[in-house]
Short mmCIF file of C-alpha atoms in Angstrom, two decimals:
data_model
loop_
_atom_site.label_atom_id
_atom_site.label_comp_id
_atom_site.label_asym_id
_atom_site.label_seq_id
_atom_site.Cartn_x
_atom_site.Cartn_y
_atom_site.Cartn_z
CA MET T 27 -10.14 -63.48 13.29
CA ASN T 28 -11.54 -66.90 13.81
CA ALA T 29 -14.74 -66.75 11.94
CA ILE T 30 -16.15 -64.77 8.96
CA SER T 31 -19.70 -63.73 8.55
CA LYS T 32 -21.90 -63.64 5.42
CA THR T 33 -21.41 -59.59 5.74
CA GLN T 34 -17.76 -59.90 5.73
CA TYR T 35 -17.91 -62.58 2.68
CA MET T 36 -19.90 -59.83 0.53
CA GLN T 37 -17.71 -57.14 1.54
CA GLY T 38 -14.69 -59.07 0.27
CA CYS T 39 -16.43 -59.79 -2.88
CA GLN T 40 -17.01 -56.13 -3.36
CA CYS T 41 -13.54 -54.96 -2.45
CA GLU T 42 -10.68 -56.60 -0.22
CA LYS T 43 -9.69 -53.32 1.27
CA LEU T 44 -13.50 -52.76 2.45
CA LEU T 45 -13.48 -56.21 4.00
CA TRP T 46 -9.83 -55.22 5.69
CA LEU T 47 -11.21 -51.99 6.97
CA ALA T 48 -14.47 -53.31 8.27
CA THR T 49 -12.62 -55.88 9.99
CA ASN T 50 -9.55 -54.08 11.49
CA LYS T 51 -10.37 -50.31 11.10
CA GLY T 52 -14.22 -49.88 11.42
CA ASP T 53 -14.58 -46.28 12.43
CA VAL T 54 -13.20 -45.04 9.02
CA LEU T 55 -16.41 -46.25 7.29
CA GLU T 56 -19.22 -43.99 6.67
CA LYS T 57 -22.48 -45.04 8.25
CA GLU T 58 -24.72 -46.51 5.45
CA GLU T 59 -28.46 -44.86 5.09
CA ASN T 60 -30.59 -47.75 3.58
CA ILE T 61 -34.13 -46.79 2.99
CA ARG T 62 -34.68 -50.31 1.63
CA THR T 63 -33.95 -51.62 5.30
CA THR T 64 -37.54 -51.37 6.49
CA GLU T 65 -38.99 -52.61 3.19
CA GLY T 66 -36.81 -55.52 3.39
CA ASN T 67 -37.84 -56.34 6.93
CA GLU T 68 -41.29 -56.04 5.93
CA VAL T 69 -41.25 -58.51 3.02
CA GLY T 70 -39.23 -60.83 5.12
CA GLU T 71 -41.76 -61.12 7.71
CA LEU T 72 -44.27 -61.51 5.16
CA ALA T 73 -42.69 -64.38 3.66
CA ARG T 74 -42.82 -66.12 6.86
CA THR T 75 -46.77 -66.36 6.36
CA TYR T 76 -46.31 -68.15 3.11
CA PHE T 77 -45.43 -71.33 4.72
CA PRO T 78 -48.13 -72.68 7.37
CA GLY T 79 -46.65 -73.79 10.33
CA ALA T 80 -43.31 -71.99 9.79
CA VAL T 81 -41.56 -71.24 13.23
CA THR T 82 -38.96 -68.34 13.64
CA VAL T 83 -35.71 -68.56 15.73
CA PRO T 84 -35.61 -65.39 18.06
CA LEU T 85 -32.71 -62.93 17.15
CA ASN T 86 -29.94 -63.30 19.51
CA ARG T 87 -26.15 -64.07 19.63
CA ALA T 88 -25.27 -66.49 16.59
CA GLY T 89 -24.20 -69.25 18.67
CA GLU T 90 -27.46 -69.22 20.47
CA MET T 91 -29.31 -68.89 17.60
CA ALA T 92 -27.52 -71.91 15.90
CA LYS T 93 -28.36 -73.78 19.26
CA GLU T 94 -32.15 -73.11 19.01
CA THR T 95 -31.88 -73.79 15.08
CA ALA T 96 -30.51 -77.56 16.03
CA ARG T 97 -33.33 -77.92 18.86
CA LEU T 98 -36.09 -76.95 16.29
CA ILE T 99 -34.76 -79.34 13.63
CA ASP T 100 -34.28 -82.11 16.24
CA ALA T 101 -37.94 -81.57 17.34
CA GLY T 102 -39.08 -82.16 13.63
CA ASN T 103 -39.85 -78.80 12.58
CA LYS T 104 -40.34 -78.78 8.91
CA VAL T 105 -39.89 -74.69 8.31
CA ILE T 106 -37.78 -72.49 9.94
CA CYS T 107 -36.99 -68.91 9.54
CA GLU T 108 -33.72 -67.25 10.76
CA ALA T 109 -32.11 -70.49 10.84
CA THR T 110 -28.69 -69.95 11.85
CA PHE T 111 -25.64 -72.34 11.46
CA LEU T 112 -22.20 -72.69 12.22
CA ALA T 113 -19.77 -74.59 10.34
CA ASN T 114 -15.71 -74.54 9.94
CA GLY T 115 -15.39 -71.04 11.37
CA LEU T 116 -18.20 -69.71 9.17
CA SER T 117 -21.76 -68.50 10.30
CA CYS T 118 -24.77 -67.38 8.47
CA SER T 119 -28.41 -67.04 9.03
CA ALA T 120 -30.96 -68.51 6.34
CA ASP T 121 -34.28 -66.71 5.78
CA ILE T 122 -36.09 -69.80 5.50
CA ILE T 123 -35.15 -73.52 5.59
CA ARG T 124 -37.80 -76.04 4.38
CA ILE T 125 -37.07 -79.85 5.30
CA GLU T 126 -38.80 -82.47 3.40
CA GLY T 127 -37.49 -86.20 4.48
CA LYS T 128 -33.64 -86.12 4.19
CA ALA T 129 -33.66 -83.03 1.89
CA ALA T 130 -33.87 -79.47 2.68
CA ASP T 131 -34.61 -76.12 0.87
CA LEU T 132 -32.62 -73.28 1.07
CA ILE T 133 -35.03 -69.90 0.59
CA GLU T 134 -33.32 -66.52 0.68
CA VAL T 135 -36.11 -63.53 0.78
CA LYS T 136 -35.24 -60.39 -0.86
CA SER T 137 -37.34 -57.24 -1.73
CA SER T 138 -36.27 -56.38 -5.22
CA THR T 139 -38.53 -57.36 -8.16
CA SER T 140 -35.83 -59.31 -9.97
CA VAL T 141 -32.88 -61.43 -9.30
CA LYS T 142 -29.53 -59.43 -8.82
CA LEU T 143 -26.17 -61.10 -9.27
CA ARG T 144 -25.06 -59.97 -5.53
CA GLN T 145 -27.78 -61.72 -4.25
CA LEU T 146 -26.64 -64.62 -6.10
CA GLU T 147 -23.38 -64.41 -4.33
CA ASP T 148 -25.01 -64.18 -1.13
CA VAL T 149 -27.13 -67.06 -1.08
CA THR T 150 -23.92 -69.03 -2.30
CA PHE T 151 -22.16 -68.38 0.57
CA GLN T 152 -25.04 -69.53 2.44
CA TYR T 153 -25.35 -72.53 0.60
CA HIS T 154 -21.68 -73.22 1.26
CA VAL T 155 -22.16 -73.00 5.04
CA VAL T 156 -25.59 -74.70 5.35
CA SER T 157 -24.84 -77.63 3.37
CA GLU T 158 -21.86 -78.15 5.60
CA ALA T 159 -23.75 -77.76 8.78
CA LEU T 160 -26.68 -79.79 7.64
CA LYS T 161 -24.62 -82.78 7.36
CA GLY T 162 -24.66 -83.24 11.33
CA PHE T 163 -28.11 -83.64 11.07
CA GLY T 164 -28.20 -86.07 8.38
CA LEU T 165 -29.72 -83.48 5.64
CA SER T 166 -28.66 -82.14 2.52
CA VAL T 167 -29.44 -79.29 0.45
CA ARG T 168 -31.76 -80.01 -2.49
CA ASN T 169 -32.75 -76.78 -4.09
CA VAL T 170 -31.69 -72.94 -3.43
CA PHE T 171 -34.55 -70.33 -4.09
CA LEU T 172 -34.58 -66.57 -4.17
CA MET T 173 -38.04 -65.61 -3.09
CA HIS T 174 -38.91 -62.07 -4.18
CA PRO T 175 -42.01 -59.73 -4.97
CA ASN T 176 -43.77 -60.43 -8.50
CA GLY T 177 -43.26 -56.90 -10.29
CA ASP T 178 -46.24 -57.71 -12.55
CA TYR T 179 -48.56 -58.57 -9.31
CA VAL T 180 -51.65 -56.17 -8.91
CA ARG T 181 -53.09 -56.03 -5.81
CA GLY T 182 -56.70 -56.64 -5.28
CA ASP T 183 -59.05 -56.11 -2.26
CA ASN T 184 -56.61 -58.39 -0.17
CA LEU T 185 -53.13 -59.13 -0.71
CA ASP T 186 -52.80 -62.67 -2.25
CA ILE T 187 -49.15 -63.56 -1.05
CA TYR T 188 -48.75 -66.62 -3.33
CA ALA T 189 -49.33 -64.33 -6.26
CA TYR T 190 -47.03 -61.42 -4.54
CA PHE T 191 -44.22 -63.75 -4.29
CA LYS T 192 -41.82 -65.57 -6.67
CA MET T 193 -40.05 -68.50 -5.91
CA GLU T 194 -36.88 -68.45 -8.61
CA ARG T 195 -34.78 -71.75 -8.30
CA VAL T 196 -31.22 -70.82 -8.59
CA THR T 197 -29.64 -74.03 -7.73
CA ASP T 198 -27.80 -74.48 -10.77
CA PHE T 199 -25.81 -71.57 -10.38
CA VAL T 200 -25.12 -71.78 -7.00
CA GLN T 201 -24.02 -75.03 -6.88
CA LYS T 202 -21.41 -74.27 -9.81
CA GLU T 203 -20.19 -71.17 -8.04
CA ALA T 204 -19.90 -72.85 -4.82
CA VAL T 205 -16.69 -74.37 -5.48
CA ASN T 206 -14.94 -70.77 -5.53
CA VAL T 207 -16.27 -70.05 -2.19
CA GLU T 208 -13.58 -72.17 -0.21
CA ALA T 209 -10.72 -70.46 -2.05
CA ASN T 210 -12.10 -67.05 -1.36
CA LEU T 211 -12.66 -67.99 2.10
CA GLU T 212 -8.99 -68.78 2.55
CA LYS T 213 -7.82 -65.59 0.78
CA PHE T 214 -10.15 -63.25 2.80
CA MET T 215 -9.04 -64.85 6.24
CA ALA T 216 -5.69 -64.41 5.29
CA LEU T 217 -6.27 -60.79 4.23
CA CYS T 218 -8.02 -59.57 7.53
CA LYS T 219 -4.77 -60.72 9.23
CA GLY T 220 -2.35 -59.31 7.38
CA ASP T 221 -1.32 -55.51 6.59
CA GLU T 222 -4.03 -52.98 5.23
CA PRO T 223 -4.03 -53.93 1.41
CA GLU T 224 -3.57 -51.47 -1.31
CA GLU T 225 -6.60 -51.18 -3.79
CA SER T 226 -7.27 -48.89 -6.84
CA LEU T 227 -10.32 -46.96 -7.23
CA ASP T 228 -12.61 -48.34 -9.86
CA MET T 229 -16.21 -49.34 -10.27
CA HIS T 230 -16.05 -51.58 -7.35
CA CYS T 231 -16.24 -48.17 -5.47
CA GLU T 232 -19.69 -47.84 -6.79
CA THR T 233 -21.46 -51.08 -7.08
CA PRO T 234 -23.02 -53.24 -6.18
CA PHE T 235 -23.40 -50.60 -3.70
CA GLU T 236 -21.45 -47.12 -2.80
CA CYS T 237 -18.56 -48.33 -0.71
CA PRO T 238 -18.74 -46.66 2.89
CA ALA T 239 -14.87 -46.62 2.51
CA LYS T 240 -14.87 -44.40 -0.60
CA ALA T 241 -14.29 -41.05 1.35
CA TYR T 242 -11.17 -42.92 3.02
CA CYS T 243 -9.91 -44.26 0.02
CA HIS T 244 -10.18 -40.82 -1.84
CA ALA T 245 -8.08 -39.45 1.00
CA ILE T 246 -5.42 -41.90 0.62
CA HIS T 247 -5.12 -41.55 -3.18
CA HIS T 248 -5.38 -37.47 -2.65
CA ILE T 249 -8.39 -36.96 -4.80
CA PRO T 250 -9.46 -33.34 -4.39
CA GLU T 251 -12.49 -31.94 -3.39
CA LYS T 252 -13.36 -30.98 -6.75
CA SER T 253 -12.26 -33.52 -9.12
CA VAL T 254 -13.77 -35.85 -12.01
CA PHE T 255 -15.59 -37.63 -9.42
CA SER T 256 -17.60 -34.71 -8.37
CA MET T 257 -18.72 -34.11 -11.87
CA ALA T 258 -22.53 -33.82 -12.47
CA GLY T 259 -24.08 -35.25 -15.48
CA MET T 260 -21.15 -38.03 -16.14
CA THR T 261 -21.45 -41.64 -15.92
CA ALA T 262 -19.64 -43.39 -13.03
CA LYS T 263 -17.88 -45.62 -15.78
CA LYS T 264 -16.38 -42.47 -17.38
CA LYS T 265 -15.34 -40.89 -14.54
CA TYR T 266 -13.15 -44.11 -13.51
CA ASP T 267 -12.14 -44.28 -17.07
CA LEU T 268 -10.92 -40.56 -16.91
CA TYR T 269 -9.38 -41.21 -13.70
CA LYS T 270 -7.31 -44.18 -14.92
CA MET T 271 -5.99 -41.96 -17.59
CA GLY T 272 -4.80 -39.62 -15.07
CA ILE T 273 -7.39 -36.83 -15.56
CA VAL T 274 -8.51 -35.89 -12.04
CA THR T 275 -8.52 -32.42 -11.50
CA PRO T 276 -10.80 -29.83 -13.22
CA ARG T 277 -7.79 -28.40 -14.92
CA ASP T 278 -6.78 -31.98 -16.16
CA MET T 279 -10.38 -32.28 -17.57
CA LEU T 280 -9.89 -28.87 -19.39
CA HIS T 281 -6.64 -29.67 -20.97
CA ALA T 282 -7.90 -33.00 -22.00
CA PRO T 283 -9.33 -32.76 -25.65
CA GLY T 284 -12.70 -34.68 -26.30
CA ALA T 285 -12.76 -35.77 -22.81
CA LEU T 286 -15.96 -33.40 -21.68
CA THR T 287 -19.17 -32.39 -23.52
CA ALA T 288 -19.79 -28.85 -23.74
CA ARG T 289 -21.97 -28.91 -20.67
CA GLN T 290 -19.06 -31.02 -18.80
CA ALA T 291 -16.67 -28.36 -19.85
CA ILE T 292 -18.53 -25.19 -18.45
CA GLN T 293 -18.98 -27.25 -14.94
CA ALA T 294 -15.19 -28.16 -15.11
CA GLN T 295 -14.21 -24.28 -15.70
CA ALA T 296 -16.55 -23.40 -12.88
CA MET T 297 -14.79 -25.69 -10.71
CA ALA T 298 -11.46 -24.93 -11.63
CA ALA T 299 -12.21 -20.93 -11.11
CA GLY T 300 -13.70 -21.85 -7.63
CA ILE T 301 -17.02 -20.51 -8.48
CA ASP T 302 -20.15 -21.40 -6.47
CA GLY T 303 -23.94 -20.13 -6.46
CA LYS T 304 -22.89 -16.91 -4.74
CA GLU T 305 -20.13 -16.06 -7.00
CA MET T 306 -21.78 -16.69 -10.41
CA SER T 307 -19.90 -15.63 -13.70
CA ARG T 308 -21.41 -14.99 -16.64
CA LEU T 309 -25.12 -16.56 -17.81
CA GLN T 310 -24.86 -17.93 -21.37
CA LEU T 311 -28.08 -17.47 -22.79
CA ASP T 312 -29.77 -18.90 -26.13
CA TYR T 313 -32.19 -15.85 -26.63
CA LYS T 314 -34.05 -17.08 -29.67
CA ASN T 315 -35.15 -20.51 -28.05
CA LEU T 316 -35.61 -19.14 -24.51
CA SER T 317 -38.08 -16.46 -25.95
CA ALA T 318 -39.78 -19.15 -28.24
CA PHE T 319 -40.44 -21.08 -25.16
CA LEU T 320 -41.71 -18.20 -23.18
CA ASP T 321 -43.93 -17.45 -25.68
CA THR T 322 -46.02 -20.88 -24.85
CA ILE T 323 -46.72 -19.72 -21.45
CA GLN T 324 -50.21 -18.63 -20.87
CA TYR T 325 -51.89 -17.08 -17.71
CA PRO T 326 -53.40 -17.81 -15.46
CA LEU T 327 -50.56 -20.41 -14.61
CA TYR T 328 -50.77 -23.16 -12.16
CA TYR T 329 -47.29 -24.55 -10.99
CA LEU T 330 -47.76 -28.08 -10.11
CA ASP T 331 -45.28 -30.39 -7.82
CA PHE T 332 -46.35 -34.04 -6.50
CA GLU T 333 -44.70 -35.92 -3.73
CA SER T 334 -45.33 -39.85 -3.69
CA PHE T 335 -44.14 -42.86 -1.86
CA GLN T 336 -43.79 -46.44 -2.65
CA LYS T 337 -43.98 -49.70 -0.84
CA ALA T 338 -42.71 -52.91 -2.01
CA ILE T 339 -45.63 -54.62 -0.46
CA PRO T 340 -48.51 -52.66 -2.44
CA PRO T 341 -50.67 -51.25 0.16
CA TYR T 342 -53.86 -50.46 -1.85
CA ARG T 343 -56.16 -52.28 -3.99
CA GLY T 344 -54.71 -51.50 -8.02
CA THR T 345 -51.13 -50.88 -6.85
CA GLN T 346 -48.21 -52.89 -7.73
CA PRO T 347 -44.60 -53.33 -6.01
CA PHE T 348 -42.60 -50.01 -5.72
CA GLN T 349 -45.49 -48.30 -7.57
CA GLN T 350 -45.03 -44.33 -7.16
CA ILE T 351 -48.20 -43.41 -4.95
CA PRO T 352 -48.91 -39.75 -4.93
CA PHE T 353 -49.58 -38.48 -1.42
CA GLN T 354 -49.20 -34.57 -1.88
CA TYR T 355 -49.20 -31.63 -4.13
CA SER T 356 -48.31 -27.96 -3.90
CA LEU T 357 -49.76 -25.51 -6.63
CA HIS T 358 -49.15 -22.05 -6.67
CA ILE T 359 -51.30 -19.88 -9.09
CA GLN T 360 -50.67 -17.03 -10.90
CA GLN T 361 -53.21 -14.81 -12.85
CA GLU T 362 -50.93 -12.73 -14.61
CA LEU T 363 -47.06 -12.44 -15.17
CA GLY T 364 -45.98 -10.81 -12.17
CA GLY T 365 -49.11 -10.99 -10.36
CA GLU T 366 -49.74 -11.94 -6.79
CA LEU T 367 -49.54 -15.68 -6.01
CA GLU T 368 -52.50 -17.87 -4.62
CA HIS T 369 -51.65 -21.43 -3.18
CA CYS T 370 -53.36 -24.40 -2.63
CA GLU T 371 -52.18 -27.61 -1.33
CA PHE T 372 -53.03 -31.35 -0.36
CA LEU T 373 -51.46 -33.55 2.09
CA ALA T 374 -53.18 -36.96 2.43
CA VAL T 375 -54.08 -38.78 5.83
CA ALA T 376 -51.14 -41.01 6.34
CA GLY T 377 -52.27 -44.94 6.46
CA LYS T 378 -55.34 -44.39 3.88
CA ASP T 379 -55.35 -44.74 0.15
CA PRO T 380 -54.62 -40.98 -0.64
CA ARG T 381 -55.14 -41.24 -4.56
CA ARG T 382 -59.10 -40.66 -4.79
CA ALA T 383 -59.03 -37.70 -2.34
CA LEU T 384 -56.00 -36.28 -4.14
CA ALA T 385 -57.17 -36.62 -7.75
CA LYS T 386 -60.48 -34.89 -6.65
CA GLN T 387 -59.00 -32.05 -5.15
CA LEU T 388 -56.54 -31.61 -8.12
CA VAL T 389 -59.15 -31.44 -10.76
CA HIS T 390 -61.19 -28.90 -8.64
CA ASP T 391 -58.05 -26.65 -8.12
CA ILE T 392 -56.86 -26.62 -11.95
CA PRO T 393 -59.89 -25.82 -14.02
CA MET T 394 -60.37 -27.59 -17.34
CA GLY T 395 -58.14 -26.06 -19.95
CA GLU T 396 -55.77 -24.14 -18.03
CA GLN T 397 -51.96 -24.11 -18.31
CA SER T 398 -50.10 -25.64 -15.82
CA MET T 399 -46.36 -26.10 -14.85
CA ALA T 400 -43.96 -28.79 -13.58
CA TYR T 401 -40.26 -29.07 -13.50
CA ASN T 402 -39.46 -32.27 -15.18
CA SER T 403 -43.34 -32.88 -16.07
CA SER T 404 -42.98 -36.56 -17.14
CA PHE T 405 -43.45 -37.44 -13.51
CA GLU T 406 -46.56 -35.20 -12.91
CA LYS T 407 -47.86 -36.39 -16.09
CA THR T 408 -47.55 -40.11 -15.61
CA VAL T 409 -49.36 -39.52 -12.22
CA CYS T 410 -52.23 -37.71 -13.58
CA ARG T 411 -52.54 -40.51 -16.39
CA LYS T 412 -52.55 -43.25 -13.71
CA LEU T 413 -55.00 -41.47 -11.71
CA ALA T 414 -57.17 -40.80 -14.68
CA THR T 415 -57.17 -44.72 -15.52
CA LEU T 416 -58.00 -45.69 -11.93
CA PHE T 417 -61.03 -42.85 -11.61
CA PRO T 418 -62.62 -42.62 -14.96
CA ASP T 419 -65.19 -40.00 -13.41
CA LEU T 420 -62.13 -37.53 -13.06
CA ALA T 421 -60.30 -38.63 -16.15
CA ASP T 422 -61.37 -35.41 -18.30
CA GLY T 423 -59.79 -33.45 -15.86
CA LEU T 424 -56.76 -35.19 -15.07
CA LEU T 425 -55.87 -35.63 -18.83
CA SER T 426 -56.97 -32.06 -19.39
CA ILE T 427 -53.75 -31.16 -16.83
CA VAL T 428 -51.62 -33.47 -18.87
CA ASP T 429 -52.64 -31.95 -22.18
CA ASN T 430 -51.95 -28.39 -20.92
CA MET T 431 -48.62 -28.86 -19.01
CA VAL T 432 -45.35 -27.04 -19.94
CA ASP T 433 -41.92 -28.26 -18.62
CA LEU T 434 -39.81 -25.58 -17.00
CA MET T 435 -36.89 -28.14 -16.99
CA ILE T 436 -36.56 -27.59 -20.66
CA PRO T 437 -34.61 -24.42 -21.21
CA PHE T 438 -31.87 -25.78 -18.80
CA GLN T 439 -31.88 -29.51 -19.99
CA LYS T 440 -31.69 -28.07 -23.66
CA GLY T 441 -28.80 -25.82 -22.70
CA TRP T 442 -30.52 -22.40 -23.74
CA VAL T 443 -29.63 -21.23 -20.29
CA THR T 444 -26.60 -22.10 -18.46
CA THR T 445 -24.15 -20.62 -15.92
CA PRO T 446 -20.99 -22.06 -14.19
CA SER T 447 -22.86 -22.14 -10.89
CA MET T 448 -25.07 -24.59 -11.88
CA HIS T 449 -22.25 -27.24 -12.01
CA GLY T 450 -23.47 -28.92 -15.33
CA SER T 451 -26.69 -29.77 -13.65
CA TYR T 452 -30.06 -28.87 -14.81
CA SER T 453 -31.99 -29.99 -11.61
CA ILE T 454 -34.17 -27.53 -9.65
CA LYS T 455 -31.96 -27.90 -6.84
CA ALA T 456 -28.90 -26.69 -8.78
CA VAL T 457 -30.86 -24.14 -11.21
CA LEU T 458 -32.49 -22.38 -8.05
CA PRO T 459 -29.60 -21.40 -6.31
CA ALA T 460 -27.73 -20.32 -9.12
CA LEU T 461 -30.35 -18.20 -10.56
CA CYS T 462 -31.92 -16.97 -7.14
CA GLY T 463 -29.22 -17.30 -4.72
CA GLY T 464 -28.87 -15.38 -1.57
CA ASP T 465 -32.77 -15.71 -0.69
CA PRO T 466 -32.93 -17.64 2.73
CA ALA T 467 -36.82 -18.37 2.02
CA LEU T 468 -35.41 -20.39 -0.95
CA ASP T 469 -32.89 -22.35 1.05
CA TYR T 470 -33.89 -26.16 1.10
CA HIS T 471 -31.29 -26.87 3.84
CA ALA T 472 -32.86 -24.31 6.11
CA LEU T 473 -36.09 -26.36 6.07
CA PRO T 474 -37.25 -28.27 9.03
CA VAL T 475 -37.69 -32.10 8.84
CA VAL T 476 -37.56 -32.53 5.03
CA HIS T 477 -35.21 -31.39 2.69
CA ASN T 478 -35.56 -33.64 -0.29
CA GLY T 479 -37.73 -35.74 -2.32
CA ALA T 480 -36.54 -39.01 -1.05
CA GLN T 481 -36.90 -37.94 2.11
CA ALA T 482 -40.50 -36.99 1.78
CA SER T 483 -41.30 -40.25 0.35
CA GLU T 484 -39.96 -42.15 3.25
CA THR T 485 -41.34 -39.90 6.00
CA PHE T 486 -44.75 -40.32 4.69
CA GLY T 487 -44.51 -43.72 4.02
CA SER T 488 -43.71 -44.56 7.78
CA LEU T 489 -45.97 -41.68 9.24
CA HIS T 490 -48.73 -43.80 10.33
CA LEU T 491 -46.78 -45.65 12.49
CA ILE T 492 -46.04 -42.73 14.74
CA LYS T 493 -48.83 -42.16 17.58
CA GLU T 494 -47.44 -38.88 18.88
CA TYR T 495 -49.57 -36.27 17.83
CA GLU T 496 -46.82 -33.46 18.28
CA LYS T 497 -44.40 -35.36 16.15
CA VAL T 498 -46.92 -36.02 13.38
CA GLU T 499 -48.00 -32.67 13.12
CA ALA T 500 -44.34 -31.32 13.10
CA ILE T 501 -43.63 -34.08 10.16
CA ARG T 502 -46.94 -32.79 8.35
CA LYS T 503 -45.70 -29.34 8.63
CA GLY T 504 -42.28 -29.92 7.11
CA LEU T 505 -43.76 -32.02 4.41
CA LEU T 506 -45.94 -29.03 3.33
CA LEU T 507 -42.97 -26.68 3.59
CA TYR T 508 -40.90 -28.51 1.27
CA CYS T 509 -43.49 -29.19 -1.37
CA GLY T 510 -44.63 -25.64 -1.26
CA LEU T 511 -41.00 -24.49 -1.95
CA ASP T 512 -40.68 -26.75 -4.94
CA THR T 513 -43.41 -24.79 -6.43
CA LEU T 514 -42.18 -21.36 -5.05
CA ALA T 515 -38.99 -22.10 -6.39
CA MET T 516 -40.51 -22.52 -10.06
CA VAL T 517 -42.26 -19.22 -9.56
CA LYS T 518 -38.93 -17.62 -8.79
CA VAL T 519 -37.01 -19.35 -11.80
CA LEU T 520 -39.79 -18.61 -14.26
CA GLU T 521 -39.41 -14.98 -13.23
CA GLN T 522 -35.79 -14.84 -13.64
CA LEU T 523 -36.05 -16.15 -17.43
CA TYR T 524 -38.54 -13.18 -18.16
CA VAL T 525 -35.64 -11.24 -17.10
CA PHE T 526 -33.01 -12.77 -18.91
CA ALA T 527 -35.11 -12.93 -22.30
CA GLY T 528 -36.18 -9.40 -21.68
CA GLY T 529 -32.53 -8.21 -21.91
CA GLY T 530 -32.42 -9.56 -25.54
CA VAL T 531 -28.70 -10.11 -25.40
CA GLU T 532 -26.67 -13.35 -26.13
CA TYR T 533 -24.72 -13.02 -22.53
CA ALA T 534 -26.21 -11.24 -19.70
CA ALA T 535 -24.43 -10.38 -16.20
CA VAL T 536 -26.68 -12.41 -13.25
#
C-alpha cells in the first residue's frame, strides 16, 4: 500500500478493522445503500454556482485530476471545484478551492443542515493534504469552511443560493486537530500492511454510520441470528452494554434481572421459543383499555395514509431543506363496522408541486366532521396542519381532519395488545403479520417496485427524471399498491381488534 485516500482514512477513524478489511478483503463488506448520495451530488453541483467564474476538474484518475488541478492553478484560476492533490503518498479531492493572492480557502460542501463531527474529521484530513500540496505552488491554506444548507431557509419563487447556503468557518478546529493526522496515517499505513486486526463489537459498529463489515464481525464473534442485536425497541448503546456484560442470546437476556423492559421480555421469550408470525403464541390483551379505545371509533370511518418525499434543495415556494412534502395518499372508507370498503387515492404528477392538488382532493374525499384513522397519526396531522397554513381557503377542511383523527397505533404502543410474534415492535409492519398473517394480499414483500416508505419517497423524488413511459407507469402502479396496502392493513388490524374485544377475556388464542 503506497498511498491512502480520504475514504480509507475515514474508515480507519471509525474502525481499524474496517480499514484493513476494505484494503485487503473488500469482498466481505456489504454494499452500502445511501439514499443521500443523489442529494449530496445535487447540493455539490449547486454550490459550484455560488462562485462566479468557478472551473471544475473533470472526473478522472487521481493522478490525472491532480495534473489538471496544477494546470488550472498555474493558469491563474481563482476558484477550482474538485481540485485534486497528491502529497506524501496521500490524495484527496477538495470540493472547492478559492485562491486570493498567496492564500487559499478550503471549502467542503455537505448536504446536512448542521456540522457533524465526521465532517470535521473529513475536512481535517483534506487540510493536511492540501496544505502540503499547495506549498509547491507557493500557497498556504488561510481558512477552512464547511458549506451546507441553511435549515431555516424558506424558498421564495426562485432559489436564492446565497441565503440557502451557510459558510461555517472551522479553521480553528481543523488546525488544532491536524497535528493528529500524521500519527494516524502512520498507524493506518502499518495496519494495512499487517495481519487482520482484532476488534471488539461496540458503538463504532453503528456510528457515524452502520459499518458494512458488521455481519462479517458478528460471524467472527459467533453472534447468533437471534441475539441482543436483533432486539426491537432497544437503543444501540444498551445492546452493546448488554453484550459487553456477556448478555447475548435471548435466554441470556431472560436470565438477567432488570436487563429488559416488560415489552422487551416478551420479545426475548418469543425469540427464545423460535416463534414467528405464523406460529403465534397467546395474545396478551388489556380488555378494558382496548374496549374504551374502540368505543371512541365512529362510522363512517376514513382510513388515511400519506407518502412524502424530501429534498436537500427545496423544490417549491414555501419549502425548506429536507421538508417532508406529501405527494400521495390512500383512503379506504367504511360506512359501518364490517361494511364494504370504498377506496380513494391521490398520486401527484412527478416534477410539479403536489401540495395544492393533494389538499384540495383530500378535503373533498373526507367531509367536514367525519372521523379518520391513521397509524402513528402525528405525521398525518402534521401534514394537514402545514397544508392548512399554506392554503387558508382549505384550512377548515384540513383542520377538521386533524381534530377528528384517531390513532390506531395506540393500543399497540400502550401495550394493550401484545403478542410474542410482534417481537417487541408496534410498527404496522410488525403488527399486521402478527395479527393477520397468512394472507398473501397483505404481504408487503410481495408488492412490485415499492416495499416500504423510504423506498416510496426515494422513488417518487426521482420519478420526474425517468423518460420511458412504461417504466414511469410501472412505478406509479407500484406506489399506488404500496400506499393502498398501508390503509388496507389498518382495516384488517382494526377488524381483528374488534374480534379480540368481543371475546371479553384477558387472554385469547389467535
